[in-house]
Amino acid sequence: MEISKNQINSFRKWLKNATSIVLVPHKNSDGDAIGSVLGWWNILIKEGFDATVVVPDEVPSNLTWMSGADKIVVYQNDKPKGDLKLKEANLILFLDFNTISRCGDLSDVIKLLKTPKVMIDHHPFPDQELASLQFSNTSVSSTCELSFHLIEAMGWKEKVDVSAAECFYSGIITDTGSLSYNSSHLHTYRVVGQLVEKGIDKEKIHKELFQSNSLNRMKLLGHVLCHNLKVVADFSLAYITISQEELDKHCYRPGDTEGFVNYPLAIKGIDVSALFTEKVKDKFVKISFRSRYDIPVNQYSEQYFSGGGHLNAAGGEWHGTLEEAVERFRKTFPEFLSQL
Ligand code: 5GP
Ligand code: MN
């Protein structure tokens, strides 16, 4: 993996001068976002840096076992502490996102700071203004994989202990559906091999990530698959809707709908799937898209739902009702497909 020597030297210099570092992932954090911030955090803390992870909103419960998760500052729950940490910082690391809107309520405070910022991310079309130093690569499976390549290029590989390795491994596994997609390059497996070599407990990690569901989440999944899954066979589309009432009935916790969007894709003949989740408190509908082949759901999401993401995995928002969002999808997706 080629990473520019100049960039690495700049990063090293900035780290050397950093007395207080804040690491920020994207809102609605997933395994790659939390895995990458905590992977770096574990290394930095061990190296004697003063480092703090500040996340925009709550961490999904299947990720809270990672080392350092108990020290995370959740901005939504403790704005004064988040603001203080950000103001004190003389280096900010952005992990797993490339536009400022992706860090939610944190974006307003971050925009005002002149602090040096470094972005490490694998999404296409980075905002060049986001950070003065950008490590951006779309060929990697995940930000966790890219982080390991960067650490290797910095000569820091020995500093990756088992705690950091568990975090990075988790991000690779969750962003690739356990190495089933976004994982056709040998470089991904080389990193996985080196993380395994660090002594990680793979079985424990998979159990924590995928077999620690609450009964409520399992029942919500069963409910939506049974009642809310719709197929538009003419266009190989399928989608799921979840209303706020259904979330409430199943005592929704952050992360409970993670992965639901993949289920419609498991139907033979379906190449595009969408998940519409009503968020009454935040006054919008959150949408996730998944696709196969070269159907660019990131382009579609950007065009119709103010979103973005990867070619085959993207997300967006609709500031209106659940019904309107679904209607828009059903009307515009066939048009979008016909223009490809
Ligand atoms: P998910 O559907 O799992 O929330 O997200 C899939 C991918 O799309 C992730 O890489 C995520 O970062 C990106 N993504 C999700 N929602 C949004 C959004 O509202 N805007 C943008 N630009 N990207 C998103
Ligand atoms: Mn990612």
Coordinates of N, CA, C and O in Angstrom, one line a residue, residues 14 18 27 41 88 102 114 120 129 167 182 184 197 216 226 239 257 295 305 308 334:
W14 N 3.2 16.3 13.5 CA 2.0 16.9 14.2 C 1.8 16.1 15.5 O 1.4 16.6 16.5
A18 N 1.8 17.1 19.5 CA 0.4 17.1 20.1 C 0.5 16.8 21.6 O 1.0 15.7 21.9
K27 N -21.4 10.2 13.0 CA -22.6 9.9 13.8 C -23.2 8.6 13.4 O -22.8 8.0 12.4
W41 N -6.8 5.1 19.6 CA -6.8 5.6 21.0 C -5.9 4.7 21.8 O -5.1 5.2 22.6
E88 N -9.4 22.2 24.0 CA -8.1 21.9 24.5 C -7.2 21.3 23.5 O -6.0 21.4 23.6
R102 N -21.2 14.7 8.5 CA -21.3 13.4 9.0 C -21.0 13.3 10.5 O -21.2 12.3 11.1
K114 N -9.5 26.2 14.7 CA -8.4 26.3 13.8 C -7.4 25.2 14.0 O -6.4 25.1 13.3
I120 N -8.6 10.2 8.2 CA -8.3 8.9 7.8 C -9.6 8.2 7.4 O -10.5 8.0 8.2
E129 N -11.7 20.4 2.0 CA -11.6 21.4 3.1 C -11.6 20.8 4.5 O -11.4 21.5 5.5
C167 N -9.8 -4.0 18.0 CA -10.6 -2.9 17.5 C -10.5 -2.8 16.0 O -11.5 -2.8 15.3
N182 N -16.5 -6.0 -0.3 CA -15.4 -5.0 -0.1 C -14.1 -5.7 0.4 O -13.4 -5.1 1.2
S184 N -11.9 -8.0 -1.7 CA -11.3 -8.8 -2.7 C -9.8 -8.6 -2.9 O -9.2 -9.2 -3.8
E197 N -2.1 -12.4 14.2 CA -0.8 -12.7 14.8 C -0.6 -12.0 16.1 O 0.2 -12.4 17.0
N216 N -35.2 -7.9 22.2 CA -36.0 -6.8 21.5 C -35.6 -6.6 20.1 O -36.4 -6.5 19.2
C226 N -41.4 -9.9 8.6 CA -42.8 -10.5 8.4 C -43.8 -9.5 7.9 O -44.5 -9.9 7.0
Y239 N -37.4 -3.4 0.0 CA -37.2 -2.4 1.0 C -38.0 -2.8 2.3 O -39.0 -3.5 2.2
T257 N -31.0 -1.6 14.7 CA -31.4 -1.9 13.3 C -30.2 -2.1 12.4 O -30.4 -2.3 11.2
I295 N -24.2 -0.9 -9.4 CA -25.4 0.0 -9.2 C -25.0 1.0 -8.1 O -24.8 0.6 -6.9
F305 N -31.6 11.9 -1.7 CA -31.8 11.8 -0.2 C -30.6 12.5 0.6 O -30.3 12.1 1.7
G308 N -24.9 10.0 0.8 CA -23.7 9.6 0.1 C -23.2 8.2 0.7 O -23.9 7.5 1.3
P334 N -36.4 3.6 -10.2 CA -36.5 3.0 -11.6 C -36.0 4.1 -12.6 O -35.3 3.7 -13.5

